[in-house]
Coordinates of C-alpha atoms in Angstrom, one line a residue:
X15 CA 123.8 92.7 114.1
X16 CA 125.3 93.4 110.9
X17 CA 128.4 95.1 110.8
X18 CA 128.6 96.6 107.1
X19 CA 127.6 100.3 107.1
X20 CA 124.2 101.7 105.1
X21 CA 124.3 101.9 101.1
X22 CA 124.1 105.4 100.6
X23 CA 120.7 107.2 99.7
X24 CA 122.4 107.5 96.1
X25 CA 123.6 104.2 95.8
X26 CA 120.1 103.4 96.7
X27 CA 118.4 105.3 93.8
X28 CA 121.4 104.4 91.5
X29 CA 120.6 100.3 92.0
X30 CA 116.8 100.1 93.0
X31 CA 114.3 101.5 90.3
X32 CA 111.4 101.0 92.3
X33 CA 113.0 104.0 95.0
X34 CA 114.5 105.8 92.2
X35 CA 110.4 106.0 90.3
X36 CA 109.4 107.0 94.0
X37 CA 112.3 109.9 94.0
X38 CA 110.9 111.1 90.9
X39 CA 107.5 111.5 91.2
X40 CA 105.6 110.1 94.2
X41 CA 103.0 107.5 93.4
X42 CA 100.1 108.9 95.4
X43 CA 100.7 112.2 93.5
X44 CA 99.2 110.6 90.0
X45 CA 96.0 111.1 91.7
X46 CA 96.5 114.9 90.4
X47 CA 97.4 113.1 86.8
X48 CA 94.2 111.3 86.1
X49 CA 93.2 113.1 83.2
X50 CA 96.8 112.3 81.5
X51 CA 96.6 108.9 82.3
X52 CA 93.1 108.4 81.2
X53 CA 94.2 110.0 78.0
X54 CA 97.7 108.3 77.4
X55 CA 96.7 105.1 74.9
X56 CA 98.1 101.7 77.1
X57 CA 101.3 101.1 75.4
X58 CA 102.3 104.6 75.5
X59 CA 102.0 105.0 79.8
X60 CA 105.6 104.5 81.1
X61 CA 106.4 101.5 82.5
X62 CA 106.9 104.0 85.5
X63 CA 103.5 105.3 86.1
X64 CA 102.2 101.5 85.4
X65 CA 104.1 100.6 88.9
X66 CA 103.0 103.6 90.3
X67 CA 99.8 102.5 89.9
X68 CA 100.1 99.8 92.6
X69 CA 99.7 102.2 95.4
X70 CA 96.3 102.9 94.6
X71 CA 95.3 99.1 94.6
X72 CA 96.0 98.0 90.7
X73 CA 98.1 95.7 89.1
X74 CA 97.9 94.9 85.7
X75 CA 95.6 91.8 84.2
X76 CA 97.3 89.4 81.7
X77 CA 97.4 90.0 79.4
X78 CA 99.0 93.2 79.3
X79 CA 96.2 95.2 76.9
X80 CA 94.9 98.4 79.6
X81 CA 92.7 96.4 82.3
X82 CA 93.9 95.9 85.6
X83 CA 93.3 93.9 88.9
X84 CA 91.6 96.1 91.7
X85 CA 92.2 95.4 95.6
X86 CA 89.9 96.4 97.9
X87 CA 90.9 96.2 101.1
X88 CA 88.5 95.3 103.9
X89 CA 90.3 95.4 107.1
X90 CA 89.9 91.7 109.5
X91 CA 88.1 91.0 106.6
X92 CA 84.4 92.5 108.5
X93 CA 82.2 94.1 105.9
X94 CA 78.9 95.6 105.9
X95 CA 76.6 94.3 104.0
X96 CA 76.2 97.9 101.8
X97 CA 79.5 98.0 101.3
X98 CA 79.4 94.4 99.6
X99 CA 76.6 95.4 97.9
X100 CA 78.4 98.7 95.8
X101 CA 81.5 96.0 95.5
X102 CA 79.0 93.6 93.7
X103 CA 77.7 96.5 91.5
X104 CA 81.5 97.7 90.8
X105 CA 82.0 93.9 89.4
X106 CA 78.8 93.5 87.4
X107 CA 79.5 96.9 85.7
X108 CA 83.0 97.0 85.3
X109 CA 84.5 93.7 86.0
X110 CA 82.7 91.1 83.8
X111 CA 80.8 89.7 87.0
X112 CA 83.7 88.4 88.2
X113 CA 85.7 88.5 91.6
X114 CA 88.2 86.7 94.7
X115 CA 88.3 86.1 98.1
X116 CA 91.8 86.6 98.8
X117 CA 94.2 85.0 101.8
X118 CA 94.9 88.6 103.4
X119 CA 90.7 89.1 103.6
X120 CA 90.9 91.5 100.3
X121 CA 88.5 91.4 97.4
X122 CA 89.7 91.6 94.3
X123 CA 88.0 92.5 90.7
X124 CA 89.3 92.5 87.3
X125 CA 89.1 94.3 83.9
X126 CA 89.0 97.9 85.6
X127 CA 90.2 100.4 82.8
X128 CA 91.7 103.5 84.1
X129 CA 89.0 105.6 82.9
X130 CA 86.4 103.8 85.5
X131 CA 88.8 104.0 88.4
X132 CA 88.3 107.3 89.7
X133 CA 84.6 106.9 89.9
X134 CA 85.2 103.5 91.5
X135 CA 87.0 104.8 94.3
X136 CA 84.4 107.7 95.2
X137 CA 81.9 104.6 95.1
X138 CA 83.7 102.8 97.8
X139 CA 84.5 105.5 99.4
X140 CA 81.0 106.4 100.2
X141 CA 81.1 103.3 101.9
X142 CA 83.9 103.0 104.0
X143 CA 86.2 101.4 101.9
X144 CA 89.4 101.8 99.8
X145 CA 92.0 100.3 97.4
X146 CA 94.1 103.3 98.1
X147 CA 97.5 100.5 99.9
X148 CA 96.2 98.0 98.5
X149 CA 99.6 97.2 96.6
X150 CA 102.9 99.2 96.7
X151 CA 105.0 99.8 99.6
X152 CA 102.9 100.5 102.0
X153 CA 101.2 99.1 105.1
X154 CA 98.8 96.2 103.4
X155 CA 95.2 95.3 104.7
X156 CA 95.5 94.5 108.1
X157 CA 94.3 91.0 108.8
X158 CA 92.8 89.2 112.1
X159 CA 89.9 87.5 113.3
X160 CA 87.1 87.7 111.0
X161 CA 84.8 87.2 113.9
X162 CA 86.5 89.7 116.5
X163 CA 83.8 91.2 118.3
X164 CA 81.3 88.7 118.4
X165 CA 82.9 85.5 118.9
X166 CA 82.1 84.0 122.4
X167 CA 85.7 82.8 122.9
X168 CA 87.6 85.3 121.9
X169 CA 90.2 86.7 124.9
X170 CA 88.6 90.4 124.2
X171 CA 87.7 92.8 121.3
X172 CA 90.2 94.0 119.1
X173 CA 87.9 95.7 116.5
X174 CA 88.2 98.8 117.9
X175 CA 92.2 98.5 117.8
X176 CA 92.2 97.1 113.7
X177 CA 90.0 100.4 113.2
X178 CA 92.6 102.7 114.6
X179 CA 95.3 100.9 113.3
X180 CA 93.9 100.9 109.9
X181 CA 92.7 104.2 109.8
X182 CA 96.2 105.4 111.4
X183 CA 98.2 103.8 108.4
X184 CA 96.3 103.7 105.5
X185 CA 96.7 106.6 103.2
X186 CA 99.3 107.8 105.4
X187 CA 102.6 109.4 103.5
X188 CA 105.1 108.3 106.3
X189 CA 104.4 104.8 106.1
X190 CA 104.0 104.4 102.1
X191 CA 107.9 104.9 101.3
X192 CA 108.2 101.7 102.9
X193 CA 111.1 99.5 101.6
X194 CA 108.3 97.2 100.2
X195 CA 104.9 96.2 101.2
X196 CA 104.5 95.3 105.3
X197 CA 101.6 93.0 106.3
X198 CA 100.2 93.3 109.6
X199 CA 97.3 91.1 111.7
X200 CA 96.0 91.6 115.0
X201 CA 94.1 89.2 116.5
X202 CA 92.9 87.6 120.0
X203 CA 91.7 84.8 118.7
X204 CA 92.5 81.3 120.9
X205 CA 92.7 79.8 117.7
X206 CA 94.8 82.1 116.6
X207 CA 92.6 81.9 112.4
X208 CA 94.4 84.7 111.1
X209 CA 98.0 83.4 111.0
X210 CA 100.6 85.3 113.2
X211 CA 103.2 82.8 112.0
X212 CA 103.7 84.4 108.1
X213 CA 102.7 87.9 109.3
X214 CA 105.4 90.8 108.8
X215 CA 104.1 92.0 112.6
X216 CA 101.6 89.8 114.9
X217 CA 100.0 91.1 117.7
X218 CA 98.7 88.1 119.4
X219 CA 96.6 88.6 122.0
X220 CA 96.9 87.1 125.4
X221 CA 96.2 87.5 129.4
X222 CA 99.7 88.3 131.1
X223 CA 99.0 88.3 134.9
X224 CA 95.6 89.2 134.4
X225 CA 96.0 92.1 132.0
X226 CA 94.4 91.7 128.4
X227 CA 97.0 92.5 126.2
X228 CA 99.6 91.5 123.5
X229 CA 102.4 89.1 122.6
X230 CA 104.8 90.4 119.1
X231 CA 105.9 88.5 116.8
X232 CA 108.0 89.6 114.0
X233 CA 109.7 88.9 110.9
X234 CA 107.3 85.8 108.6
X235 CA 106.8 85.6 105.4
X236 CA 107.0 83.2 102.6
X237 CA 106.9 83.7 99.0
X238 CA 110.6 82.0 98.0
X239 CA 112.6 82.4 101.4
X240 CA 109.9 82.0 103.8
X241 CA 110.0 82.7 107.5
X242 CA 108.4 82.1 110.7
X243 CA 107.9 84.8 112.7
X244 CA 109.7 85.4 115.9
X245 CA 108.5 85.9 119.3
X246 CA 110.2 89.6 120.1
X247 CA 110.1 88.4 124.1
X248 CA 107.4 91.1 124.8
X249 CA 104.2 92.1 126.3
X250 CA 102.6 95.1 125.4
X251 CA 99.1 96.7 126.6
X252 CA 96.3 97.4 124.1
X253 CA 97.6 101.1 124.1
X254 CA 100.8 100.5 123.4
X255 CA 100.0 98.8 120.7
X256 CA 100.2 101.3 117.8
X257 CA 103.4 103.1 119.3
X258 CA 104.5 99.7 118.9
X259 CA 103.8 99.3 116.0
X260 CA 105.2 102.5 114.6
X261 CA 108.5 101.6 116.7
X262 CA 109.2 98.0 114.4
X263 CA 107.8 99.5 111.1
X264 CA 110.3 102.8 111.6
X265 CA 113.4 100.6 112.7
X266 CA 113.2 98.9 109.5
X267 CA 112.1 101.8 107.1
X268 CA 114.8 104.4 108.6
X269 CA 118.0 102.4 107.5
X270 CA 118.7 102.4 103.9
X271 CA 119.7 98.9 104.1
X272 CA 116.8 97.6 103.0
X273 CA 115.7 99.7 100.3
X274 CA 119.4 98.5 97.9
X275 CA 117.5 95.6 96.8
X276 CA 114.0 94.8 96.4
X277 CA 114.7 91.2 96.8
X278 CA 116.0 91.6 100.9
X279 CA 113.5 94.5 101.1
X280 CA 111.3 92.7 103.9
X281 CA 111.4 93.1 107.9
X282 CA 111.9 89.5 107.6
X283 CA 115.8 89.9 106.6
X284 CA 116.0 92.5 109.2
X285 CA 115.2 90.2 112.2
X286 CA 117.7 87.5 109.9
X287 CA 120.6 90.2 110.1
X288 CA 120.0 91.8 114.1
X289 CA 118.5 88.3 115.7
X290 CA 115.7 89.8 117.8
X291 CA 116.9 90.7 120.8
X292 CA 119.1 93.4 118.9
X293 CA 116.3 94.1 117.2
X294 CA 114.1 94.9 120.6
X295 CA 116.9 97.2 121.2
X296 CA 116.1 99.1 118.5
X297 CA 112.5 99.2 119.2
X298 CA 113.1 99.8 122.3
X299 CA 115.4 102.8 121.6
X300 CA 112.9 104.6 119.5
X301 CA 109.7 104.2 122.1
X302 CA 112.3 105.9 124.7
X303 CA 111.2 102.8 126.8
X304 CA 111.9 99.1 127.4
X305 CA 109.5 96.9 127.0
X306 CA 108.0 94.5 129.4
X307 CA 109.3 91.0 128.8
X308 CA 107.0 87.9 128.4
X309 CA 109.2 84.6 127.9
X310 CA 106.3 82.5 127.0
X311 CA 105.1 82.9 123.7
X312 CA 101.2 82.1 123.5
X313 CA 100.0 79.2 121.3
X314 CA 96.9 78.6 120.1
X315 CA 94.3 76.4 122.3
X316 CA 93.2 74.4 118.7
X317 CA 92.8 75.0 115.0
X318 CA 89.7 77.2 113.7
X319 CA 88.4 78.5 110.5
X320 CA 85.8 79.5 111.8
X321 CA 83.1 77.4 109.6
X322 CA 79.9 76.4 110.1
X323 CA 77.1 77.4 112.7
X324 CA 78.5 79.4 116.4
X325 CA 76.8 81.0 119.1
X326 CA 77.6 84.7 118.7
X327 CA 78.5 86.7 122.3
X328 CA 74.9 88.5 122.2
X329 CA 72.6 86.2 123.5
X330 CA 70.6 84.3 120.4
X331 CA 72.7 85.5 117.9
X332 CA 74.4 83.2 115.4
X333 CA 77.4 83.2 113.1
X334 CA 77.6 81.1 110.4
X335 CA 80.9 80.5 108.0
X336 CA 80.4 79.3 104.7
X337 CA 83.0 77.5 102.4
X338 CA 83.4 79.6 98.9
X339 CA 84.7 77.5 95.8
X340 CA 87.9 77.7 94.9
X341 CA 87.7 81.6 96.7
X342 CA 85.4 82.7 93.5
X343 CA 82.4 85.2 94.2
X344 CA 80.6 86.7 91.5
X345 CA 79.3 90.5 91.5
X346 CA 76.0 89.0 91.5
X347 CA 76.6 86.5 94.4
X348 CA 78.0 89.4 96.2
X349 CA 74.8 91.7 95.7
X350 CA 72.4 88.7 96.6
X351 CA 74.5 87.9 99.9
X352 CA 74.5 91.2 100.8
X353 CA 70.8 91.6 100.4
X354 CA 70.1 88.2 102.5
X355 CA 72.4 89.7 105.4
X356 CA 70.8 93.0 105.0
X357 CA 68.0 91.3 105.1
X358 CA 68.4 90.4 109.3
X359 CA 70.6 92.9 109.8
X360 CA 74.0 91.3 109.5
X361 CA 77.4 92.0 108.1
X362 CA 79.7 89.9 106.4
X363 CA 83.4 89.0 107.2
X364 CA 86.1 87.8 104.6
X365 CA 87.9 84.5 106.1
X366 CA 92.2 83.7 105.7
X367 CA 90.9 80.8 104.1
X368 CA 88.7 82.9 101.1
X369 CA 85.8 81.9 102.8
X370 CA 82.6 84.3 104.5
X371 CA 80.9 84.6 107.4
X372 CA 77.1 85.7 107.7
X373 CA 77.0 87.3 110.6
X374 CA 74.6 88.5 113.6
X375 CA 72.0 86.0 112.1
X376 CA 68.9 85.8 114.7
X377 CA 68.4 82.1 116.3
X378 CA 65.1 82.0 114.5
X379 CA 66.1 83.0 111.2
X380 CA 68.9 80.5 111.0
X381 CA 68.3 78.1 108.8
X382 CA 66.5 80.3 106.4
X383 CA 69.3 81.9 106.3
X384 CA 71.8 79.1 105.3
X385 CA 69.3 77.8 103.1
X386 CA 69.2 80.9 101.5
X387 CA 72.7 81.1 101.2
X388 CA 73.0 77.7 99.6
X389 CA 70.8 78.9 96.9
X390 CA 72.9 81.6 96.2
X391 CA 76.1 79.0 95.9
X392 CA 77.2 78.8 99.3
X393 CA 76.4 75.2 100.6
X394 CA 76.8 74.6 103.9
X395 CA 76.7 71.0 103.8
X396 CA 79.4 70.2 100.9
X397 CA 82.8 68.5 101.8
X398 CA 85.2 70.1 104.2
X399 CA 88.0 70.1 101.2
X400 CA 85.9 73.1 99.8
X401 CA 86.8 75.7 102.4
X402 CA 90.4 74.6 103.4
X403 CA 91.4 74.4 99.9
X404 CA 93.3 78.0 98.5
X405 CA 94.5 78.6 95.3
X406 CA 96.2 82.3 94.0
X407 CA 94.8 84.1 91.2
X408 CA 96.9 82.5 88.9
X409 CA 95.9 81.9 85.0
X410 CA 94.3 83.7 83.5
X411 CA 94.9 87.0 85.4
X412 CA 98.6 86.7 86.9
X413 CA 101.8 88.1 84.7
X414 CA 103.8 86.1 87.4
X415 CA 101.7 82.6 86.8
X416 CA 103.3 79.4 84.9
X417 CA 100.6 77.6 85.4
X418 CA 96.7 77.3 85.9
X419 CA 95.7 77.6 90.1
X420 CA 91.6 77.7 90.0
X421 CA 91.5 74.8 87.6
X422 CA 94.1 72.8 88.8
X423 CA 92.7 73.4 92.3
X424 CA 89.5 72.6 91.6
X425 CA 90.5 69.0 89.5
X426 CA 92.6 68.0 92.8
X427 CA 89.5 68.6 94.9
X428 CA 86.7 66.6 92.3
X429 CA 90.1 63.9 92.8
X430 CA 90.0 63.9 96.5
X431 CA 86.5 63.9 97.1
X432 CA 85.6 61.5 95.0
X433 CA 88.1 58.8 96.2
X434 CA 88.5 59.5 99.7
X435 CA 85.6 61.4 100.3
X436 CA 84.6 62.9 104.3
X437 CA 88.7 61.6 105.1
X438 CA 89.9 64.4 103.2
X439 CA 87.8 66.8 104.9
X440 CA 90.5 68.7 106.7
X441 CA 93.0 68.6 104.3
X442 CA 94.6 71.9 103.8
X443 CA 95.6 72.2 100.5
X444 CA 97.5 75.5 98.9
X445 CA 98.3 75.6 95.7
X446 CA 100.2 78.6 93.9
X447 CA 101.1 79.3 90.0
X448 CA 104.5 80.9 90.9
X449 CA 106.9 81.1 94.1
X450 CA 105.2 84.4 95.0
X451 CA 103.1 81.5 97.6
X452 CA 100.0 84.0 97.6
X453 CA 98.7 81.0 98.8
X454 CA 101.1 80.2 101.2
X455 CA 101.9 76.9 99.5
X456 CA 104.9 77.0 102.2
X457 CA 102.5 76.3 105.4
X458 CA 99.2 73.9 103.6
X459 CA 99.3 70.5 104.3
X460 CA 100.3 69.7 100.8
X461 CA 101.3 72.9 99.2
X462 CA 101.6 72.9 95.3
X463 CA 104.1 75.6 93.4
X464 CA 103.9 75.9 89.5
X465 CA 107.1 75.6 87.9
X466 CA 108.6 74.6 84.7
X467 CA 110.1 70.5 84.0
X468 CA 111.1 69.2 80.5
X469 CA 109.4 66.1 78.7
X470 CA 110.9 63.3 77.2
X471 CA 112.5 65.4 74.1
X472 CA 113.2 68.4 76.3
X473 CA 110.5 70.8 75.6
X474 CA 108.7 72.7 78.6
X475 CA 105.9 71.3 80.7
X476 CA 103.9 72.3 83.0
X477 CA 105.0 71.6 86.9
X478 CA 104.2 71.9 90.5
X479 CA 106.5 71.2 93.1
X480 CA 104.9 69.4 96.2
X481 CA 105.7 70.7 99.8
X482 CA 105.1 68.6 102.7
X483 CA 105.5 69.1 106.5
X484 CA 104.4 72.7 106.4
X485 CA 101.9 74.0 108.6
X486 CA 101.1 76.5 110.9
X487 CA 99.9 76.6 115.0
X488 CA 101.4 74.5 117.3
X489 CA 103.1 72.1 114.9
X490 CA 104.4 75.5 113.2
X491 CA 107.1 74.7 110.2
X492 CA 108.1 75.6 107.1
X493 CA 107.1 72.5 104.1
X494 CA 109.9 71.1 102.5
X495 CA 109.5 70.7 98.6
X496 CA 110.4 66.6 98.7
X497 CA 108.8 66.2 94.9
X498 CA 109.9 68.5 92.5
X499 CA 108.8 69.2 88.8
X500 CA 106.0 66.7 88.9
X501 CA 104.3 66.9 85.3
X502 CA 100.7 68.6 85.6
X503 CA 99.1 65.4 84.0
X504 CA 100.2 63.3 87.0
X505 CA 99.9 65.8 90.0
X506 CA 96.5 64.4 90.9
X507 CA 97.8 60.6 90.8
X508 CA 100.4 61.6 92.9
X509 CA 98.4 63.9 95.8
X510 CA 96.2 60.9 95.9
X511 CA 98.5 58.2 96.3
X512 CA 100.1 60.2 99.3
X513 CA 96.4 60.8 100.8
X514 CA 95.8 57.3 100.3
X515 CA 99.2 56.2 101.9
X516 CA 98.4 58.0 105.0
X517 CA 95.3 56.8 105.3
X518 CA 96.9 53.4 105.1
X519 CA 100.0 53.5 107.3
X520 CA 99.2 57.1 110.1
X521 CA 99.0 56.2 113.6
X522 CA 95.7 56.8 115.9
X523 CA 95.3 60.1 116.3
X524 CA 97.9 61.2 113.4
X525 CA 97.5 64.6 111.3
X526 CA 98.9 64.1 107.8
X527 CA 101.4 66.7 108.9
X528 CA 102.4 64.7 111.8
X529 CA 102.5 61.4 109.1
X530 CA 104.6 63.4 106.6
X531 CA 107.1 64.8 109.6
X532 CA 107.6 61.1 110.8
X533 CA 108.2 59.8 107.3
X534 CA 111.9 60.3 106.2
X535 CA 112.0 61.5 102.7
X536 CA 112.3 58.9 100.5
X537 CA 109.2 57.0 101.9
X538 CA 107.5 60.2 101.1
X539 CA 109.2 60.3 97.5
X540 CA 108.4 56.6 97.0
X541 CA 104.6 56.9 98.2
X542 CA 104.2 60.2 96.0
X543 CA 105.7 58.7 93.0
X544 CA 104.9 55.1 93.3
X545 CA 103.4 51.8 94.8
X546 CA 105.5 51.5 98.0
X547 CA 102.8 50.2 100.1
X548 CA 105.1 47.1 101.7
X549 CA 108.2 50.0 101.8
X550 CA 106.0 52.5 104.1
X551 CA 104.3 49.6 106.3
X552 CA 107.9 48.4 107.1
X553 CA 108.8 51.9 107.8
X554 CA 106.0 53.2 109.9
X555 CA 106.3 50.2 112.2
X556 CA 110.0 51.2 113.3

């Protein structure tokens, strides 16, 4: 536990802006402002009110000319299939037709002026849904399985709990003063699909001496010091879960320790600093109750997306997840797949990967339904690289971007398919334009980060940095960036020629995580980088 006292509340606003713009005027409160903001040309709104703006949802589009990227956030990523529908419209009128699937079950639209906003958000409203915490410091969308409720293997429903949870902390003033934003999922998945691993706080659920009920975890993250999270020891009943909740979030947000600076402004450096059994304590301390331990953290039974066709829990009802491009969606694909599930019934849920799900399809409507789908855009029957390949916004959209994502993403996937074809089915591939890891380049099985190298007479070039051993589930780890600054040009040439040297030289049975975590380093390097066919088979047969 650390042993340095608390920066002072005034040290606090003299070093951090971000708490000092919060002081001033509370960011909520600029929905009382509209009219000023709507009238205040772009380059004359303060730098101020512009961050402020992140609270409701919106960040600014690059470039920098009065347009901005919109959040909305769906909560386990379930949707219905009217509330789709207005998001479609919201695109096709206001965002060029355009639109994401994003890794914490978000969508996202762009080119919203200020003007259209408040209209926007009576639009969604109407239909359950929000950007209001979308950005800012504030409890984000809280992720989990996107087929709680209906899967046939989950350990029970949790939809009811992610309602309440959502509904207890979005919009709600105590929890967005936050030291910076706070991600929770809740999930009891046996695949665990909605990554506890990388989550701020995971409830995971389990069955602790035949009580339905939840492991914690604590403290992950990644963008550029990532973390695991951290079993916190406990179980915890499905009614304890929101005290619970409230318990970690308040621990961290009550000391100003982690408001001084924005970069250690995560729980994450919290559980660094206590270690988590002082952290329990604290927990612990502020419930007025200790908690019941559970030694064994639970791991998940296999690895699950969720994809393609599943017997739903109601008797000849079907599920069926569909791999999405590169994440893209267009307002009109979003109207037409809303219609289809309207169609049957149905809703639609928003997958980790930036995938969907039709669901509650009738056993004899199925395969109209995925043919329908595919006609749409959606194949069902395309190669597996498709849906467990992300990418971040990136170019053209991101300030924070160095480098393209969607295209770059989507020329590493014509690579792979084309050379290697079915084998690269599985390959999890995450690539981000910046160390931010919206993609969560940290835990893919080749993660990708943009950067910056030099050419041969020194001038920038386009990079990516290539992370291996990373992954998440049982084999749980944080990549390791083993080639670094690899020019764009070559960065499918050198993906490739490690695909292809795992194919040649992994042992029966052998993940490429597993491959890359029994290579030492410079086979890696050498297979990455060049022909060290002979090198790798003399290795791999130590």
């Amino acid at each position: 536990m650390p042993k340095r006292e608390p920066p002072s509340r005034e040290l606090v606003l003299k070093r951090n802006s971000v708490e000092r713009l919060k002081a001033e005027l509370f960011p909520t409160e600029l929905a009382n402002q509209w009219e000023r903001l709507v009238d205040t040309s772009y380059e004359k709104l303060p730098e101020e009110d512009i961050v402020r703006l992140q609270w409701f949802g919106m960040y600014h589009d690059k470039p920098k000319i009065g347009t901005f990227m919109m959040r909305i956030k769906i909560p386990s990523g379930i949707l219905t299939a009217e509330g789709l529908r207005v998001i479609g419209e919201i695109s096709e009128e206001h965002g060029r037709d355009q639109g994401e699937l994003t890794t914490r079950q978000n969508i996202q639209l762009h080119y919203i002026s200020l003007d259209r906003f408040p209209g926007i958000l009576d639009r969604l409203k109407a239909v359950g849904l929000t950007t209001m915490g979308g950005c800012g410091d504030v409890v984000r969308n809280i992720t989990g399985c996107p087929v709680a409720g209906v899967d046939r293997e989950e350990l029970f429903d949790v939809s009811g709990l992610i309602k309440q949870t959502a509904g207890f902390f979005y919009g709600n003033r105590e929890y967005s003063d936050l030291p910076r934003k706070h991600k929770i999922t809740i999930a009891a998945c046996p695949y665990q699909c909605n990554a506890p691993e990388i989550n701020c706080i995971a409830l995971v659920g389990t069955v602790h001496q035949g009580r339905a009920g939840f492991a914690v975890r604590v403290g992950g993250g990644q963008s550029s010091t990532p973390r695991l999270s951290r079993h916190l020891g406990v179980f915890i009943t499905y009614e304890q879960a929101l005290p619970v909740l409230r318990a970690i979030i308040d621990a961290w947000q009550s000391t100003t320790e982690y408001r001084l600076s924005r970069v250690k402004a995560r729980l994450k450096f919290m559980i660094d600093d206590y270690g988590v059994d002082a952290f329990r304590q604290l927990v612990e301390a502020r419930l007025g109750a200790v908690l019941e331990p559970l030694p064994q953290l639970p791991l998940p039974a296999a690895e699950s997306d969720h994809m393609g066709v599943h017997e739903q829990n109601e008797a000849g009802k079907f599920y069926v997840g569909f791999p999405v491009y590169l994440g893209l969606m267009s307002g009109r694909q979003m109207r037409r797949i809303a219609d289809l599930a309207s169609s049957y019934g149905g809703d639609i849920r928003l997958t980790r990967r930036q995938n969907f799900i039709l669901g509650g399809i009738p056993g004899g409507r199925l395969e109209q339904v995925i043919a329908a789908a595919g006609e749409i855009g959606f194949a069902l029957d395309v190669n597996g690289l498709y849906g467990s390949s992300i990418g971040c916004i990136g170019d053209p959209h991101c300030n924070y971007a160095v480098t393209p994502s969607k295209e770059k993403l989507a020329s590493l996937i014509q690579r792979l398919t084309t050379q290697f074809g079915d084998e690269v089915g599985g390959l999890k591939l995450n690539l981000d334009a910046c160390p931010h890891a919206c993609a969560q380049h940290w835990t893919g099985d080749i993660g990708l980060q943009g950067t910056t190298g030099r050419g041969s007479n020194g001038e920038p070039l386009e990079a990516f940095d290539i992370i291996l051993r990373g992954g998440l589930g049982r084999d749980a780890a944080i990549g390791k960036p083993l080639l670094r600054r690899i020019p764009s040009a070559k960065v499918e040439d050198t993906v490739a020629r490690l695909f292809a040297g795992y194919l040649q030289h992994r042992l029966a049975g052998e993940s490429f995580t597993r491959f890359c975590t029994r290579m030492p380093d410079n086979m890696l390097v050498a297979l990455g980088t060049s022909d060290a066919a002979d090198a790798v088979a003399e290795q791999s047969t130590d």
